[in-house]
Short mmCIF file of C-alpha atoms in Angstrom, two decimals:
data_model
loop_
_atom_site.label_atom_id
_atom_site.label_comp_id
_atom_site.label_asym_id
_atom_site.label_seq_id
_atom_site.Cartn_x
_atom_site.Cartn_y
_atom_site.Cartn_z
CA UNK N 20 0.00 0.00 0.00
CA UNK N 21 1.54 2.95 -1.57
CA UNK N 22 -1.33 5.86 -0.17
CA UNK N 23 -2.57 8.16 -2.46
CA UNK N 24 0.32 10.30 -4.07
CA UNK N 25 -0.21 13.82 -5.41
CA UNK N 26 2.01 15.91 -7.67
CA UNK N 27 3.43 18.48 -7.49
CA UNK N 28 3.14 19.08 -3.83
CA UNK N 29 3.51 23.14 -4.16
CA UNK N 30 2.73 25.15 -7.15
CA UNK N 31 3.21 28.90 -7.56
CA UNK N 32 1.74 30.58 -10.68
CA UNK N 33 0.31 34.39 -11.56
CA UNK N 34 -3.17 34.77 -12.13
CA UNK N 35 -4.79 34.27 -15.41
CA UNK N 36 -2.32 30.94 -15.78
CA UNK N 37 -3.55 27.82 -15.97
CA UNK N 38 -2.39 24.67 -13.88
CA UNK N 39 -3.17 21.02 -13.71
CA UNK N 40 -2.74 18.69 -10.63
CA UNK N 41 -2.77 14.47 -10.35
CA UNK N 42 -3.51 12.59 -7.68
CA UNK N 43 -2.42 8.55 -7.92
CA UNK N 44 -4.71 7.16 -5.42
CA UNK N 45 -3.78 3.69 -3.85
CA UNK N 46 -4.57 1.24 -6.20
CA UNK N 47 -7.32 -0.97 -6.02
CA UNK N 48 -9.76 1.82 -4.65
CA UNK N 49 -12.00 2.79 -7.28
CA UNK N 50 -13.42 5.87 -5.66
CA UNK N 51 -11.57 9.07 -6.22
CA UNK N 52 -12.19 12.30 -4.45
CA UNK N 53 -11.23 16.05 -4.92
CA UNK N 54 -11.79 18.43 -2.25
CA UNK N 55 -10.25 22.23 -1.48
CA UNK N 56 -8.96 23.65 1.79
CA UNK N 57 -8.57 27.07 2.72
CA UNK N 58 -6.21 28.47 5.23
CA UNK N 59 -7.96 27.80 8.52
CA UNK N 60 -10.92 25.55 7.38
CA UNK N 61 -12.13 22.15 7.05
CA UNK N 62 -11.55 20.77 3.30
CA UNK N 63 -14.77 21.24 1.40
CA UNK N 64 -15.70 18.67 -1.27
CA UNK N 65 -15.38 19.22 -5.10
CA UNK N 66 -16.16 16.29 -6.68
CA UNK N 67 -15.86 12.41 -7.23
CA UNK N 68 -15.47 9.37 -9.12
CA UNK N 69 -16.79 5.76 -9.21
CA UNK N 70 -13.92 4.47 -11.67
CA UNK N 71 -14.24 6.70 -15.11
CA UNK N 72 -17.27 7.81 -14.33
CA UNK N 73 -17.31 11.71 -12.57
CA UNK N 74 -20.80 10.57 -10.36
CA UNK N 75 -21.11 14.26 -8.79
CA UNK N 76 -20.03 17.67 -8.68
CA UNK N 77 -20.37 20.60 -6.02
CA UNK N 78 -21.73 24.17 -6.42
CA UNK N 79 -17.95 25.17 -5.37
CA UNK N 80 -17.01 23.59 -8.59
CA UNK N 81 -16.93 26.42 -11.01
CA UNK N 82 -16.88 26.20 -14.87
CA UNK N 83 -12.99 26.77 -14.67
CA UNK N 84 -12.39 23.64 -13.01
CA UNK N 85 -12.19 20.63 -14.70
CA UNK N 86 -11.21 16.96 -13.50
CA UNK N 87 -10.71 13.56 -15.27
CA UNK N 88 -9.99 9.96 -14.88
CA UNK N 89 -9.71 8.93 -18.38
CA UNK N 90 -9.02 4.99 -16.99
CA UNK N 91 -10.17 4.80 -13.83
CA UNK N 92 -6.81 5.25 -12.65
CA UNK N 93 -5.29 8.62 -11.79
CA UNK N 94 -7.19 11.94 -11.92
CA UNK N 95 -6.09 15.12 -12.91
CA UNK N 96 -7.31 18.63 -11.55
CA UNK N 97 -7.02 21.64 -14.20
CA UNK N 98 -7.79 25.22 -13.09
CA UNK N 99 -8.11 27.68 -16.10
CA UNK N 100 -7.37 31.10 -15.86
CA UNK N 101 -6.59 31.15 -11.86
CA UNK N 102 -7.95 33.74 -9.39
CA UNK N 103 -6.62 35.16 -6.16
CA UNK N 104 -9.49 33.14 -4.43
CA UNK N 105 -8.28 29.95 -5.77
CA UNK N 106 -5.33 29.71 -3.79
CA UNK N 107 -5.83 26.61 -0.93
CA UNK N 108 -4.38 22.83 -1.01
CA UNK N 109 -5.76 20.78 -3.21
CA UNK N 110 -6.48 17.70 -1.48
CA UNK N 111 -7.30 14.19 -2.99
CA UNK N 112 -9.00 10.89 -1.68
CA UNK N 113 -9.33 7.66 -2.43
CA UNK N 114 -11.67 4.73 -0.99
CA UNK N 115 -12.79 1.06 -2.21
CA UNK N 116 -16.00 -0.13 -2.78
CA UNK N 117 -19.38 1.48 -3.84
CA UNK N 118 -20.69 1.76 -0.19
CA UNK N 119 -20.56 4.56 1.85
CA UNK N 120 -19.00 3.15 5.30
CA UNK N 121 -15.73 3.13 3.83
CA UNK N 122 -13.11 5.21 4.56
CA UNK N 123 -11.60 7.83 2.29
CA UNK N 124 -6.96 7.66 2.77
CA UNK N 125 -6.06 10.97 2.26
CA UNK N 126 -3.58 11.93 0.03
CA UNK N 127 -0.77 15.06 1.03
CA UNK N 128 -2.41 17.24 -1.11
CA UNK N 129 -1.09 20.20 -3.54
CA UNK N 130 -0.79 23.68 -2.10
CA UNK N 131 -1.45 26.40 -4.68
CA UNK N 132 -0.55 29.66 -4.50
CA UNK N 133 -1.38 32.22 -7.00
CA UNK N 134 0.69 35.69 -7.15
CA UNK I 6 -28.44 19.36 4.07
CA UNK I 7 -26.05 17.60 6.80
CA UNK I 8 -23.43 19.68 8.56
CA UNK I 9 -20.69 19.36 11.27
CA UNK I 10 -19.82 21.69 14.16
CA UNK I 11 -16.88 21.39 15.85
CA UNK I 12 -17.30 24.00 18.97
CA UNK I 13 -13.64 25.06 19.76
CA UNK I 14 -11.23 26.24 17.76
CA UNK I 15 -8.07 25.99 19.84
CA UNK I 16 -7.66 23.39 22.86
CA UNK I 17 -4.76 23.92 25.25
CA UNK I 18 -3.74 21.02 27.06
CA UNK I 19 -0.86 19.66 29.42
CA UNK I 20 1.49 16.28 28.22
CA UNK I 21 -0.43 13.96 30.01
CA UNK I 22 -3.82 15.12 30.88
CA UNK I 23 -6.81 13.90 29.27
CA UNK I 24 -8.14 15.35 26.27
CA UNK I 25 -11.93 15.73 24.69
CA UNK I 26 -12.72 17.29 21.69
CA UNK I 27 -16.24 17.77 20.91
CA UNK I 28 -17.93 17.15 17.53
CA UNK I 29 -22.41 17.86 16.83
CA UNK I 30 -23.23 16.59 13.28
CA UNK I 31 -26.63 17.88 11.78
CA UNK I 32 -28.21 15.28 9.92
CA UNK I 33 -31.80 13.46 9.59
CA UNK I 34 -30.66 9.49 10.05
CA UNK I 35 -27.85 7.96 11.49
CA UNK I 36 -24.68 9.47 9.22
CA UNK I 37 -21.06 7.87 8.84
CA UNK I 38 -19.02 9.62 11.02
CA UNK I 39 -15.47 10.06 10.94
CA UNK I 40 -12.31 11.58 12.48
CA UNK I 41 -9.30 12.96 11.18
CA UNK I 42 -6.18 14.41 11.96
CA UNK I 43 -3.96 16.89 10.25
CA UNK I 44 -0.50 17.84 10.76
CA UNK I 45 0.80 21.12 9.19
CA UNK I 46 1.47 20.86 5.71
CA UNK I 47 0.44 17.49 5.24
CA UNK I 48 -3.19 15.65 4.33
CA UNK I 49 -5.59 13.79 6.53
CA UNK I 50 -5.22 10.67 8.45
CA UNK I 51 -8.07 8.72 9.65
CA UNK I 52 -8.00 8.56 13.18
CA UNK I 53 -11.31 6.06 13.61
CA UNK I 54 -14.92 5.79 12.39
CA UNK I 55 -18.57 5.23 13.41
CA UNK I 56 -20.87 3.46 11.14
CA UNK I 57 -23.34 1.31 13.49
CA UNK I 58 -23.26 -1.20 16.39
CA UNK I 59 -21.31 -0.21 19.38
CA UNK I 60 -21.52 3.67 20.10
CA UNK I 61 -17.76 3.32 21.66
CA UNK I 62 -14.79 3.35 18.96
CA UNK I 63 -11.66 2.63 18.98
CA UNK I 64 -9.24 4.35 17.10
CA UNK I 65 -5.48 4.60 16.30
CA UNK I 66 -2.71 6.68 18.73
CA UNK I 67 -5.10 5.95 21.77
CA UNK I 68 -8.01 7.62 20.91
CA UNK I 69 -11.92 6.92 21.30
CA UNK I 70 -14.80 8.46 20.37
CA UNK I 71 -18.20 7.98 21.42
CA UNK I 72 -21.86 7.87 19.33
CA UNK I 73 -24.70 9.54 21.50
CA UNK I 74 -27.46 9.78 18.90
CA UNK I 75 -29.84 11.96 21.51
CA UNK I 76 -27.02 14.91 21.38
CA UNK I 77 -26.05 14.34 17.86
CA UNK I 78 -22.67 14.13 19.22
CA UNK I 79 -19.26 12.53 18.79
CA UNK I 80 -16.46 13.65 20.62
CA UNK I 81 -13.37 12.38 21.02
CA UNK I 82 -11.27 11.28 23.35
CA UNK I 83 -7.90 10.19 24.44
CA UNK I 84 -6.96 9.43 28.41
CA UNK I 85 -2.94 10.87 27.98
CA UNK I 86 -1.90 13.16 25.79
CA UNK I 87 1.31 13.21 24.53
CA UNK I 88 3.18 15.95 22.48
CA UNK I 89 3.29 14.20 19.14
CA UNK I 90 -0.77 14.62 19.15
CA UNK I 91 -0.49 18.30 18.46
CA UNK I 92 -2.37 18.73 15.22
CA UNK I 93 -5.68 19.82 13.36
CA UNK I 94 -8.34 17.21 14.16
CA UNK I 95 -11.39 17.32 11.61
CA UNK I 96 -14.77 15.17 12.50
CA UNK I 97 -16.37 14.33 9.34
CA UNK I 98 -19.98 12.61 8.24
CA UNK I 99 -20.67 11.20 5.54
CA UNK I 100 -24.77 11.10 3.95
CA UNK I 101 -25.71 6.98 3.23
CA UNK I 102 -24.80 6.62 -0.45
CA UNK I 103 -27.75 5.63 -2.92
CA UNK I 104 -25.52 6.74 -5.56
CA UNK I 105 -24.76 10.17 -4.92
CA UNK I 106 -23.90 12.85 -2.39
CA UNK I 107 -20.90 10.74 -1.71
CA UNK I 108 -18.32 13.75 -0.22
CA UNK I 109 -17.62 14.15 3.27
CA UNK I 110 -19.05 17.26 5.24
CA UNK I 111 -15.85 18.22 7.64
CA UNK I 112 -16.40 20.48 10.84
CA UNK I 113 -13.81 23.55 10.50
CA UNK I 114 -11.40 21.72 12.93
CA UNK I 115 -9.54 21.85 16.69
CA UNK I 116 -6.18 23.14 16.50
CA UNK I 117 -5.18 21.05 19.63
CA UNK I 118 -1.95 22.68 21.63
CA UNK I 119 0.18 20.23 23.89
CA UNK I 120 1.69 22.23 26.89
CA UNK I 121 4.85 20.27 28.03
#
């Protein structure tokens, strides 16, 4: 058991760029999860994935986001044309199974910062 | 829609003494509840988790938490604290699954201070 591994673990860009995130989660979980933490908060929940298939998205999830699992594998996290507002760790989850009661393994997360 | 409170933002406690951090979910049924811990810089680990059965947990590093449906509680606890538990500690829930709403709702977190 690997745990889930995200890259790159810090990124620094200027606003307006875009970036792009992955998160490896451990691998025979087939549940993938994205979620956002602010400086001071609780991580709030973006969005997840049964396999391939993106099953739901939150109201935090704007149109600039975007997030794929092309084979079920690893997911990737793209923010286009970055605010001020987006900067927060990135963190990503995985879990096995398709029932609730289990457990999501945290990965390290990305921290973004935008200038 | 469910939600988690967790009451107090910074806990100050001596190496040694007990420790109880409190957690009230908001939620119609009987949720998945969780707790996590955070150390700076780094993600989540799960610390243990409630899903039915016996109210009293048992977790990792020494801690319990305990179920008390009437208070829509679950706070945690640990008998002796020692300074390697200084962290963030998140309680989470988690809505039954029927194929969606599958996120966990996490409480804003416990910065818990260990006083040598």
């Amino acid at each position: 058991d690997t745990g889930v591994s995200q890259n790159p673990r810090h990124k620094i860009t200027k606003r307006g760029q875009n970036v792009t995130f992955r998160c490896d989660p451990i691998s025979e979980h087939n549940r993938l999860y994205w979620y956002r933490q602010t400086l001071g908060q609780g991580p709030e929940f973006l969005t997840y994935f049964q396999n391939e298939a993106q099953l739901e998205k939150s109201r935090l999830l704007s149109d600039r986001f975007s997030a794929e699992r092309p084979k079920g594998s690893f997911s990737t996290l793209e923010i286009q044309r970055t605010e001020q507002g987006d900067s927060a760790m990135y963190l990503c989850a995985s879990s096995f199974g398709g029932h609730s009661n289990q457990p999501q393994h945290f990965g390290d997360g990305t921290r973004l910062s935008i200038l | 829609a469910q939600s988690v409170t967790q009451p107090d933002i910074h806990i100050t406690v001596s190496e040694g003494a007990s420790l109880e951090l409190r957690c009230n979910y908001s939620y119609g049924a009987t949720p998945y509840l969780f707790w996590y811990v955070q150390s700076p810089g780094q993600g989540l680990q799960l610390l243990l988790k409630y899903f039915s059965g016996d109210t009293l947990v048992q977790g990792i590093k020494g801690f319990e938490a305990e179920f008390k449906r009437s208070q829509s509680s679950f706070n945690l606890r640990k008998p002796s604290v020692h300074w390697s538990d200084a962290a963030e500690y998140f309680c989470a829930v988690r809505m039954y699954s029927g194929g969606g709403a599958d996120g966990l709702t996490f409480g804003k977190g416990t910065h818990l201070i260990i006083q040598p």
